[in-house]
Structure formats: structure tokens, C-alpha cells
């Protein structure tokens, strides 16, 4: 699969503070796990993290944020969401205080609580995740307008506005025909 790498930067040292991550995704299929952005290898390095989605965690497709801390991998997930193939979807993860808020297409899809520090000094992967021996969990489709905002937790209203604004660039077809 295709992916991008970005050298480590203090810009991605999110620590325990507020942050926002968001992107538009358009998938060709929904694999078990598809990654949007990751830093380092959450299997082995403390402070590493990864954002993605898929049905791997049971109960349908979910947004996932995983963190390695104290030698333990913590998987946090949203409630079940719908990802349609060949359709643009806006996915966002917000940390405000110690709470993660998950959003799909401008609508909140659950919360999780974690205060673990994101302090990786590893490479950032866009569209994949680093594993100990390889790069895996590729984004199977398209990513657009990926944004990581350090120090700011966007509000639910700001996420909804970003989604509505993005609809102009990410044409979504609505079929009003009776079935």
C-alpha cells in the first residue's frame, strides 16, 4: 500500500494536552483496520499512537485510537459507525482534558477517557501504521485534508462546521428515489 512519512517533530509531541485530528476518507473497501495517521510503533514504543477505523474491535466498524504507555497497548474506540465505500466521510478525534471525542460526518460517535502522554520521537505515518517488522494497516482508498492541531480541542460545533464546509469539496450524492 501507499503511505507517507514525516520526520519526527515537536509539532507531534502532543503530551497530555488538548488536540484535534481530522481527515476526509474515501475507501475502496473497509478492511479489518485502516489507519489515517500514526506516530511510531504502538506495539513496542511508549508514547506512540495511531488513529484509524475498522471492524476489528467487534460490534461493527469503529473509530480507533491506540496508545502505548507503560509497556501496555491501550485501544480506545467509538461507538459503531457507518463507512460506505466510494463515499467521502469526515472522521475526527478530539482530546479535551482526558476525554477523547469521536466524530463521523459531523456527528459525535462516543467518548473514551485517557490521560496517557503522547510523547513519541518516532516517524509519523500517514495512511498506515508501523509494526515491529513492517508497515501495515494501510488506508485502502483516499485521504484528504488531514489536520492535526496541537493544543486545541475543537468543539462539536466546529467539527460540524468543518464537515459542512468540506461537503462542498467532497461531493456526496444523495439518492432521493423511492425504493
mmCIF file of C-alpha atoms in Angstrom:
data_model
loop_
_atom_site.group_PDB
_atom_site.id
_atom_site.type_symbol
_atom_site.label_atom_id
_atom_site.label_comp_id
_atom_site.label_asym_id
_atom_site.label_seq_id
_atom_site.Cartn_x
_atom_site.Cartn_y
_atom_site.Cartn_z
ATOM 1 C CA UNK A 1 0.000 0.000 0.000
ATOM 2 C CA UNK A 2 0.923 3.633 -0.380
ATOM 3 C CA UNK A 3 1.676 5.879 2.584
ATOM 4 C CA UNK A 4 3.645 8.989 3.503
ATOM 5 C CA UNK A 5 6.207 9.500 6.247
ATOM 6 C CA UNK A 6 7.038 12.693 8.111
ATOM 7 C CA UNK A 7 10.181 13.053 10.259
ATOM 8 C CA UNK A 8 9.637 13.434 13.986
ATOM 9 C CA UNK A 9 8.898 16.978 15.118
ATOM 10 C CA UNK A 10 7.892 18.630 18.380
ATOM 11 C CA UNK A 11 4.697 19.521 16.500
ATOM 12 C CA UNK A 12 3.605 15.896 17.044
ATOM 13 C CA UNK A 13 4.613 15.744 20.725
ATOM 14 C CA UNK A 14 1.035 16.043 21.940
ATOM 15 C CA UNK A 15 1.842 15.192 25.563
ATOM 16 C CA UNK A 16 -1.214 15.179 27.832
ATOM 17 C CA UNK A 17 -2.698 18.354 26.357
ATOM 18 C CA UNK A 18 -5.680 19.038 24.168
ATOM 19 C CA UNK A 19 -5.503 18.220 20.470
ATOM 20 C CA UNK A 20 -7.660 17.639 17.397
ATOM 21 C CA UNK A 21 -7.124 15.248 14.487
ATOM 22 C CA UNK A 22 -9.362 15.111 11.452
ATOM 23 C CA UNK A 23 -9.380 13.901 7.866
ATOM 24 C CA UNK A 24 -11.632 13.063 4.960
ATOM 25 C CA UNK A 25 -11.518 9.410 3.884
ATOM 26 C CA UNK A 26 -12.943 7.692 0.808
ATOM 27 C CA UNK A 27 -12.431 3.947 0.932
ATOM 28 C CA UNK A 28 -12.475 1.278 -1.761
ATOM 29 C CA UNK A 29 -13.250 -1.380 0.871
ATOM 30 C CA UNK A 30 -13.401 -1.492 4.654
ATOM 31 C CA UNK A 31 -10.548 -3.742 5.792
ATOM 32 C CA UNK A 32 -10.225 -5.104 9.319
ATOM 33 C CA UNK A 33 -8.188 -1.983 10.237
ATOM 34 C CA UNK A 34 -7.353 1.098 8.176
ATOM 35 C CA UNK A 35 -5.039 3.789 9.551
ATOM 36 C CA UNK A 36 -5.280 7.535 8.950
ATOM 37 C CA UNK A 37 -2.205 8.730 10.861
ATOM 38 C CA UNK A 38 0.235 7.116 13.302
ATOM 39 C CA UNK A 39 3.422 8.002 15.095
ATOM 40 C CA UNK A 40 5.892 5.236 15.806
ATOM 41 C CA UNK A 41 5.102 1.612 16.596
ATOM 42 C CA UNK A 42 2.389 1.214 19.241
ATOM 43 C CA UNK A 43 3.373 -2.441 19.592
ATOM 44 C CA UNK A 44 6.753 -1.606 21.162
ATOM 45 C CA UNK A 45 7.359 2.105 21.945
ATOM 46 C CA UNK A 46 5.824 4.073 24.833
ATOM 47 C CA UNK A 47 4.227 7.375 23.819
ATOM 48 C CA UNK A 48 3.429 6.160 20.286
ATOM 49 C CA UNK A 49 -0.113 6.459 18.935
ATOM 50 C CA UNK A 50 -2.309 5.621 15.934
ATOM 51 C CA UNK A 51 -5.715 6.758 14.609
ATOM 52 C CA UNK A 52 -7.794 4.575 12.318
ATOM 53 C CA UNK A 53 -11.053 2.714 11.884
ATOM 54 C CA UNK A 54 -12.419 -0.726 11.071
ATOM 55 C CA UNK A 55 -14.472 -3.624 12.473
ATOM 56 C CA UNK A 56 -11.525 -5.225 14.336
ATOM 57 C CA UNK A 57 -12.844 -4.293 17.791
ATOM 58 C CA UNK A 58 -16.228 -6.025 17.481
ATOM 59 C CA UNK A 59 -19.717 -4.561 17.289
ATOM 60 C CA UNK A 60 -19.309 -3.087 13.795
ATOM 61 C CA UNK A 61 -16.925 -0.561 12.304
ATOM 62 C CA UNK A 62 -15.461 1.862 14.862
ATOM 63 C CA UNK A 63 -13.005 4.737 15.021
ATOM 64 C CA UNK A 64 -9.930 3.607 16.963
ATOM 65 C CA UNK A 65 -7.195 5.500 18.775
ATOM 66 C CA UNK A 66 -4.423 3.339 20.235
ATOM 67 C CA UNK A 67 -1.665 4.449 22.628
ATOM 68 C CA UNK A 68 1.354 2.645 24.057
ATOM 69 C CA UNK A 69 2.070 3.661 27.675
ATOM 70 C CA UNK A 70 3.961 1.909 30.465
ATOM 71 C CA UNK A 71 4.592 -1.058 28.175
ATOM 72 C CA UNK A 72 0.854 -1.615 27.594
ATOM 73 C CA UNK A 73 -1.170 -1.052 24.402
ATOM 74 C CA UNK A 74 -4.451 0.754 25.065
ATOM 75 C CA UNK A 75 -7.151 0.614 22.369
ATOM 76 C CA UNK A 76 -9.906 3.209 22.610
ATOM 77 C CA UNK A 77 -12.905 3.038 20.282
ATOM 78 C CA UNK A 78 -16.001 4.955 19.268
ATOM 79 C CA UNK A 79 -19.480 3.525 19.071
ATOM 80 C CA UNK A 80 -20.325 1.735 15.827
ATOM 81 C CA UNK A 81 -20.182 3.956 12.726
ATOM 82 C CA UNK A 82 -21.032 3.518 9.054
ATOM 83 C CA UNK A 83 -18.301 3.816 6.435
ATOM 84 C CA UNK A 84 -19.687 3.419 2.914
ATOM 85 C CA UNK A 85 -17.274 2.531 0.126
ATOM 86 C CA UNK A 86 -16.661 5.094 -2.634
ATOM 87 C CA UNK A 87 -18.092 7.832 -0.395
ATOM 88 C CA UNK A 88 -16.270 10.670 1.354
ATOM 89 C CA UNK A 89 -16.529 10.606 5.162
ATOM 90 C CA UNK A 90 -15.144 13.112 7.667
ATOM 91 C CA UNK A 91 -13.506 11.460 10.708
ATOM 92 C CA UNK A 92 -12.328 13.433 13.735
ATOM 93 C CA UNK A 93 -10.779 12.646 17.114
ATOM 94 C CA UNK A 94 -10.646 15.367 19.763
ATOM 95 C CA UNK A 95 -8.942 15.211 23.164
ATOM 96 C CA UNK A 96 -10.236 17.749 25.646
ATOM 97 C CA UNK A 97 -8.744 17.246 29.093
ATOM 98 C CA UNK A 98 -8.649 13.478 29.498
ATOM 99 C CA UNK A 99 -11.643 12.722 27.257
ATOM 100 C CA UNK A 100 -11.482 11.571 23.631
ATOM 101 C CA UNK A 101 -14.450 12.538 21.462
ATOM 102 C CA UNK A 102 -15.019 10.639 18.195
ATOM 103 C CA UNK A 103 -16.879 12.133 15.227
ATOM 104 C CA UNK A 104 -18.081 10.792 11.886
ATOM 105 C CA UNK A 105 -19.582 13.168 9.316
ATOM 106 C CA UNK A 106 -20.029 15.944 11.878
ATOM 107 C CA UNK A 107 -21.835 13.771 14.453
ATOM 108 C CA UNK A 108 -20.320 12.632 17.745
ATOM 109 C CA UNK A 109 -19.870 8.850 17.907
ATOM 110 C CA UNK A 110 -18.853 8.239 21.501
ATOM 111 C CA UNK A 111 -16.171 9.093 24.044
ATOM 112 C CA UNK A 112 -13.299 7.425 25.901
ATOM 113 C CA UNK A 113 -11.190 8.574 28.841
ATOM 114 C CA UNK A 114 -7.386 8.530 28.904
ATOM 115 C CA UNK A 115 -4.711 10.834 30.270
ATOM 116 C CA UNK A 116 -1.693 8.980 28.846
ATOM 117 C CA UNK A 117 1.021 11.161 27.340
ATOM 118 C CA UNK A 118 1.677 11.086 23.593
ATOM 119 C CA UNK A 119 5.420 11.720 23.573
ATOM 120 C CA UNK A 120 6.765 9.721 20.645
ATOM 121 C CA UNK A 121 10.038 10.647 18.985
ATOM 122 C CA UNK A 122 9.382 8.361 16.010
ATOM 123 C CA UNK A 123 8.430 8.869 12.357
ATOM 124 C CA UNK A 124 4.830 9.868 11.553
ATOM 125 C CA UNK A 125 2.993 7.642 9.063
ATOM 126 C CA UNK A 126 0.075 8.965 7.012
ATOM 127 C CA UNK A 127 -2.203 6.251 5.657
ATOM 128 C CA UNK A 128 -0.569 3.357 7.542
ATOM 129 C CA UNK A 129 0.860 2.159 10.855
ATOM 130 C CA UNK A 130 4.355 0.969 11.734
ATOM 131 C CA UNK A 131 4.582 -2.515 13.213
ATOM 132 C CA UNK A 132 7.769 -4.057 14.611
ATOM 133 C CA UNK A 133 8.818 -5.706 11.320
ATOM 134 C CA UNK A 134 6.826 -3.836 8.673
ATOM 135 C CA UNK A 135 4.416 -1.071 7.760
ATOM 136 C CA UNK A 136 0.786 -2.284 7.749
ATOM 137 C CA UNK A 137 -2.903 -1.388 8.152
ATOM 138 C CA UNK A 138 -2.842 0.771 5.026
ATOM 139 C CA UNK A 139 -5.572 3.235 4.142
ATOM 140 C CA UNK A 140 -7.395 1.456 1.321
ATOM 141 C CA UNK A 141 -8.609 4.471 -0.625
ATOM 142 C CA UNK A 142 -8.109 8.207 -0.421
ATOM 143 C CA UNK A 143 -7.217 10.670 2.344
ATOM 144 C CA UNK A 144 -7.744 14.416 2.098
ATOM 145 C CA UNK A 145 -7.397 17.452 4.339
ATOM 146 C CA UNK A 146 -5.630 15.627 7.157
ATOM 147 C CA UNK A 147 -5.132 18.028 10.031
ATOM 148 C CA UNK A 148 -3.509 17.683 13.468
ATOM 149 C CA UNK A 149 -3.964 20.650 15.797
ATOM 150 C CA UNK A 150 -1.759 20.594 18.887
ATOM 151 C CA UNK A 151 -3.056 22.437 21.955
ATOM 152 C CA UNK A 152 -6.627 22.934 20.695
ATOM 153 C CA UNK A 153 -9.687 20.775 21.236
ATOM 154 C CA UNK A 154 -12.161 21.705 18.536
ATOM 155 C CA UNK A 155 -15.764 21.896 19.744
ATOM 156 C CA UNK A 156 -18.584 19.729 18.429
ATOM 157 C CA UNK A 157 -19.915 22.805 16.617
ATOM 158 C CA UNK A 158 -16.536 23.443 14.973
ATOM 159 C CA UNK A 159 -16.366 19.804 13.831
ATOM 160 C CA UNK A 160 -19.886 20.045 12.379
ATOM 161 C CA UNK A 161 -18.951 23.272 10.571
ATOM 162 C CA UNK A 162 -15.757 21.678 9.187
ATOM 163 C CA UNK A 163 -17.831 18.760 7.916
ATOM 164 C CA UNK A 164 -20.456 21.010 6.322
ATOM 165 C CA UNK A 165 -17.789 23.195 4.699
ATOM 166 C CA UNK A 166 -15.951 20.104 3.439
ATOM 167 C CA UNK A 167 -19.095 18.795 1.760
ATOM 168 C CA UNK A 168 -18.550 21.458 -0.898
ATOM 169 C CA UNK A 169 -15.237 19.897 -1.910
ATOM 170 C CA UNK A 170 -16.176 16.268 -1.233
ATOM 171 C CA UNK A 171 -19.265 15.751 -3.338
ATOM 172 C CA UNK A 172 -21.711 13.377 -1.714
ATOM 173 C CA UNK A 173 -24.561 12.024 -3.799
ATOM 174 C CA UNK A 174 -27.900 11.601 -2.093
ATOM 175 C CA UNK A 175 -30.392 9.344 -3.880
ATOM 176 C CA UNK A 176 -33.925 10.559 -3.214
ATOM 177 C CA UNK A 177 -35.535 7.916 -5.439
ATOM 178 C CA UNK A 178 -38.200 5.783 -3.815
ATOM 179 C CA UNK A 179 -37.094 2.205 -3.263
#
